[in-house]
C-alpha positions as CSV (number, residue, x, y, z in Angstrom):
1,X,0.0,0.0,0.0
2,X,1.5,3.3,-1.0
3,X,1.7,5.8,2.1
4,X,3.0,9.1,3.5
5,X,6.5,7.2,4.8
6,X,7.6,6.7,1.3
7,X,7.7,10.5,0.1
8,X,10.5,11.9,2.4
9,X,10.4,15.2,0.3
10,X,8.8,18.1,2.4
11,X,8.0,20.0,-0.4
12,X,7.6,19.3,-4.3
13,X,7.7,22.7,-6.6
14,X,5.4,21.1,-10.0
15,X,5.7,22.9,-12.7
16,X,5.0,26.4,-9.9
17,X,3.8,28.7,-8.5
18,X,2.2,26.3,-5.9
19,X,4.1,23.8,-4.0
20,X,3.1,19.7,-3.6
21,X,2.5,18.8,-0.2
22,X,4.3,15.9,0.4
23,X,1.6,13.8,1.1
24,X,-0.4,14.3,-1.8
25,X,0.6,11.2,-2.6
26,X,-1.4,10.3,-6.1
27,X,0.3,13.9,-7.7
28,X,4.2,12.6,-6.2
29,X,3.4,9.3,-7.6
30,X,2.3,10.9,-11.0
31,X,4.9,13.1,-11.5
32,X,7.8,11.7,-9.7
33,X,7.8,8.0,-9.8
34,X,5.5,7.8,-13.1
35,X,2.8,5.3,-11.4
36,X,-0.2,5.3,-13.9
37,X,-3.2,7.4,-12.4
38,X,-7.2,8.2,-12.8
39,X,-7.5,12.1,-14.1
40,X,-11.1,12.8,-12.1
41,X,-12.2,16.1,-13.2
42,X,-13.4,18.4,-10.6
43,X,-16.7,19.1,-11.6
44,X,-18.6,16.4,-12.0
45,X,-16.3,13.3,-10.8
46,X,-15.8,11.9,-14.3
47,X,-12.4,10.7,-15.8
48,X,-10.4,10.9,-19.0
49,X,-10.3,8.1,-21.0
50,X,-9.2,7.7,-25.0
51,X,-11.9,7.5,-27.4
52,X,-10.4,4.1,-28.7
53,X,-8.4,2.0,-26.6
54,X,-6.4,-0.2,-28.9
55,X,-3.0,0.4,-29.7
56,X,-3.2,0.5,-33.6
57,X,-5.5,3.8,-33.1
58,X,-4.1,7.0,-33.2
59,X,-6.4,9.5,-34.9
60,X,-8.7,9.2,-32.2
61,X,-9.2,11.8,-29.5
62,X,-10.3,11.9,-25.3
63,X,-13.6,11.6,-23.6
64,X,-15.2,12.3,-20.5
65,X,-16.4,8.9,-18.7
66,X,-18.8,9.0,-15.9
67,X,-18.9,5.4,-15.5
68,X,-16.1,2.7,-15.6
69,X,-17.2,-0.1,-17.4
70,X,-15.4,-3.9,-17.4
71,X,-13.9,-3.4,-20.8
72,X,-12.5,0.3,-20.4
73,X,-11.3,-1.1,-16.8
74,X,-10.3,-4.2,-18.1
75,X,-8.1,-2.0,-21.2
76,X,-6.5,0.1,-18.8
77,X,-8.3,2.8,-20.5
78,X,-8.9,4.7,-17.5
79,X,-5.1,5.2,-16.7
80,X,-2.8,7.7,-17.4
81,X,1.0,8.0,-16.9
82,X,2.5,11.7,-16.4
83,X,5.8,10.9,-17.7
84,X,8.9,13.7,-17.1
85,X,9.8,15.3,-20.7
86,X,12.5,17.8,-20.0
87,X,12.3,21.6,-19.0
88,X,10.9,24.6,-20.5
89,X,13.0,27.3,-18.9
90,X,12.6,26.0,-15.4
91,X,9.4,24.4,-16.0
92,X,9.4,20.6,-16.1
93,X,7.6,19.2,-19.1
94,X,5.4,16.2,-19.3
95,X,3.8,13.7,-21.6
96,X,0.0,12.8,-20.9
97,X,0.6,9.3,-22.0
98,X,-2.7,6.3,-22.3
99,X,-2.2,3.2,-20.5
100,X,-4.4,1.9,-23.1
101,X,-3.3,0.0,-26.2
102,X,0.6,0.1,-24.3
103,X,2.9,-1.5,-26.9
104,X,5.5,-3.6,-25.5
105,X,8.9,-3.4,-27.3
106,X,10.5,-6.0,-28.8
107,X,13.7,-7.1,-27.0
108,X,16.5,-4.9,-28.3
109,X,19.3,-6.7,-30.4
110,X,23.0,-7.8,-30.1
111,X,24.0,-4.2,-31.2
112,X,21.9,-2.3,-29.5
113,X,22.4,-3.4,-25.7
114,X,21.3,-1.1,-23.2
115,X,19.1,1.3,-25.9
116,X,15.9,2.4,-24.9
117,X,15.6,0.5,-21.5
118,X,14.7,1.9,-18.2
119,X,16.8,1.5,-15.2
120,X,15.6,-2.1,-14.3
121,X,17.6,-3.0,-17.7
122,X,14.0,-4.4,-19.3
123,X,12.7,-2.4,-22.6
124,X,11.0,0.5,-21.8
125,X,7.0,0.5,-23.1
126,X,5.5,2.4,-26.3
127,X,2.6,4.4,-24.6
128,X,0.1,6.5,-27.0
129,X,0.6,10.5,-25.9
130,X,-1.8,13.4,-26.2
131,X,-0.9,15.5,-28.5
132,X,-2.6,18.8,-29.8
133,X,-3.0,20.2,-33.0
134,X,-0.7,22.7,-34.6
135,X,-3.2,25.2,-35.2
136,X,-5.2,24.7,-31.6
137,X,-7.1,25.6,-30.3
138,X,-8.8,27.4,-33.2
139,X,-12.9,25.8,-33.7
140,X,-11.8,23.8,-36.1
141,X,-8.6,22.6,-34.8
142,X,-9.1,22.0,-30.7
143,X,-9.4,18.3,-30.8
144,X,-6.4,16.5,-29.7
145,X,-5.0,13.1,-30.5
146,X,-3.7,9.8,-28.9
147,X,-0.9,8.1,-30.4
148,X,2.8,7.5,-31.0
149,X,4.9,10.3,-32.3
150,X,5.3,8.6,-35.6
151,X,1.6,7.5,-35.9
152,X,-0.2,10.8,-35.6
153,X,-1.4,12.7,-38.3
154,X,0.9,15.5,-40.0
155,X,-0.8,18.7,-38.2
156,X,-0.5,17.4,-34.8
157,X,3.5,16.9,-35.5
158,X,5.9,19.8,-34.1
159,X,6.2,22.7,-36.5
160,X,10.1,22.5,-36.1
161,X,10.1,18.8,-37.2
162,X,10.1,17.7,-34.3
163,X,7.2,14.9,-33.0
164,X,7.1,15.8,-29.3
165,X,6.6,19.8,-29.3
166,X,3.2,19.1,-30.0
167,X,3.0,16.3,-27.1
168,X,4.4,18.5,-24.4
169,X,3.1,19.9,-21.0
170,X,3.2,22.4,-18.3
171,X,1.9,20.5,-15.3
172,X,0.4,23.0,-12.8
173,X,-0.8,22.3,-9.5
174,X,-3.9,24.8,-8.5
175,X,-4.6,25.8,-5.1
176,X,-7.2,23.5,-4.6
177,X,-5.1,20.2,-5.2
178,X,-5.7,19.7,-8.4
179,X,-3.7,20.1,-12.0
180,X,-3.9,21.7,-14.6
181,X,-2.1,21.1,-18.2
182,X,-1.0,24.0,-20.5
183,X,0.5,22.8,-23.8
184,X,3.7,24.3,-24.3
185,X,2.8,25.4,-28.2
186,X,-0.5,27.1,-26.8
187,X,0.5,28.7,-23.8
188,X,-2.7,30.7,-23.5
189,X,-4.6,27.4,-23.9
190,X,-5.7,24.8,-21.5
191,X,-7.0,21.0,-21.6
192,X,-10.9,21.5,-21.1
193,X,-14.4,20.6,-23.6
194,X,-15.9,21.3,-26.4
195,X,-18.6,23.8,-25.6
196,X,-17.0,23.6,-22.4
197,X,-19.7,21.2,-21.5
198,X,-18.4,18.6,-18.6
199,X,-20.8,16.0,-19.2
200,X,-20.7,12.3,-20.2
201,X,-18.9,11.5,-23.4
202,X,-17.9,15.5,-24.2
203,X,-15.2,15.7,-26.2
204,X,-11.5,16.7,-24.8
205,X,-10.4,19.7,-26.7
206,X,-8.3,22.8,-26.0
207,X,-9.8,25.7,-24.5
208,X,-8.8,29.2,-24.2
209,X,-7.7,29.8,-20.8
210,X,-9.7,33.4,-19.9
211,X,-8.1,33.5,-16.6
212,X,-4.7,34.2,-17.7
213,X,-2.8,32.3,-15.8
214,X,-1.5,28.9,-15.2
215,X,-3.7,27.9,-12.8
216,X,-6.9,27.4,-15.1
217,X,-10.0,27.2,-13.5
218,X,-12.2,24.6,-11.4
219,X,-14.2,23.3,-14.9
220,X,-10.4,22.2,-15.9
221,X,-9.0,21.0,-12.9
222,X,-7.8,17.2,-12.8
223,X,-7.7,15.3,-10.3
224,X,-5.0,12.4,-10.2
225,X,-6.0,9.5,-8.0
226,X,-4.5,6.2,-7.4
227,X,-6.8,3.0,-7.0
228,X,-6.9,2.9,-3.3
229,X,-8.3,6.8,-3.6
230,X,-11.2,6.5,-6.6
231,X,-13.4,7.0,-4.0
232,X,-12.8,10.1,-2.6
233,X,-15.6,12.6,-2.6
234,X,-15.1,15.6,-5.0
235,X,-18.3,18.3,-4.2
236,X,-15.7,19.3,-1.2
237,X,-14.0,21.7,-3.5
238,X,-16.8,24.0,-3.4
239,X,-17.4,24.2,-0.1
């Protein structure tokens, strides 16, 4: 059982201006040891989930899920791994990467000993990414997309050629405990709905973010649990 006792740290700055208590333990695990989470959103209790879950899809976009059924639970489709992606000036960047449709490497050959392998020396997994369009988060452009850097279509590729400027994030704790994520190509733009409308099924597209700031606001505030915490009561936030 993951408790307080194994996060020493006193204090965890994410991505600023608001620091992680060190027992918040489902945003630590997130963010620093890259467990796979449940994004809740604030309002209504619902959670992120790809539109497809298998891992040959990667046109498809991110829905809203008030209810986790066997199959999506079964898929993994309600997971999500924050994974570290770098800095943007003294920002740490992060991938919002599916647990669904996870492709498992093959095992890396005579010549390439030690590539791509995570500390434990096994191969480390091909996970499908959200990335955003070029153009985002104009009407016709807000949607995003989950899927390997190579898979995804041309516009949701980095302008500079490169695969992952499109897939990166600012990962902003808010006041309340929550995150939010600010792509790094849109910085006046925040993950949120179409029609901002948090409801069962709506679609997950960029939003502009009217507050200014990096902390968003409570209609596009995540929540990360881990599966001893899904059943934490939300409605405190507005009290």
């Amino acid at each position: 059982m993951y408790t307080q006792e194994r996060t020493a740290m006193s204090n965890l700055v994410v991505g600023g201006p608001v620091a992680v208590n060190s027992y918040d333990n489902a945003i630590v695990a997130a963010l620093v040891e890259n467990r796979p989470v449940m994004l809740v959103h604030a309002f209504n209790g619902g959670f992120l989930r790809p539109a497809e879950l298998k891992e040959d899809s990667h046109d498809k976009g991110v829905k809203l899920a008030t209810k986790l059924d066997p199959v999506t639970k079964e898929a993994q489709g309600h997971l999500w791994h924050i994974t570290p992606a770098g800095f943007f000036g003294q920002r740490p960047l992060y991938f919002i990467e599916s647990a669904a449709g996870q492709v498992s490497p093959k095992p890396a050959g005579a010549g390439a000993a030690g590539a791509g392998r995570g500390d434990d020396g096994a191969p480390k997994p091909q996970r499908r990414r959200i990335t955003v369009h070029q153009d985002a988060p104009e009407s016709t452009a807000d949607t995003v997309q989950v899927g390997l850097p190579d898979k995804v279509g041309d516009k949701w590729r980095g302008k500079n050629g490169a695969p992952e400027d499109t897939q990166l994030w600012v990962v902003t704790v808010t006041p309340w405990g929550g995150i939010t994520f600010v792509p790094i190509t849109h910085p006046d733009a925040i993950l949120g709905f179409k029609d901002h409308a948090v409801a069962a099924d709506s679609e997950v597209r960029l939003t502009y973010n009217w507050g200014g700031d990096f902390t968003g606001t409570v209609i596009n505030t995540f929540y990360p649990r881990l599966p001893n915490e899904w059943s934490v009561p939300y409605h405190h936030v507005f009290t």
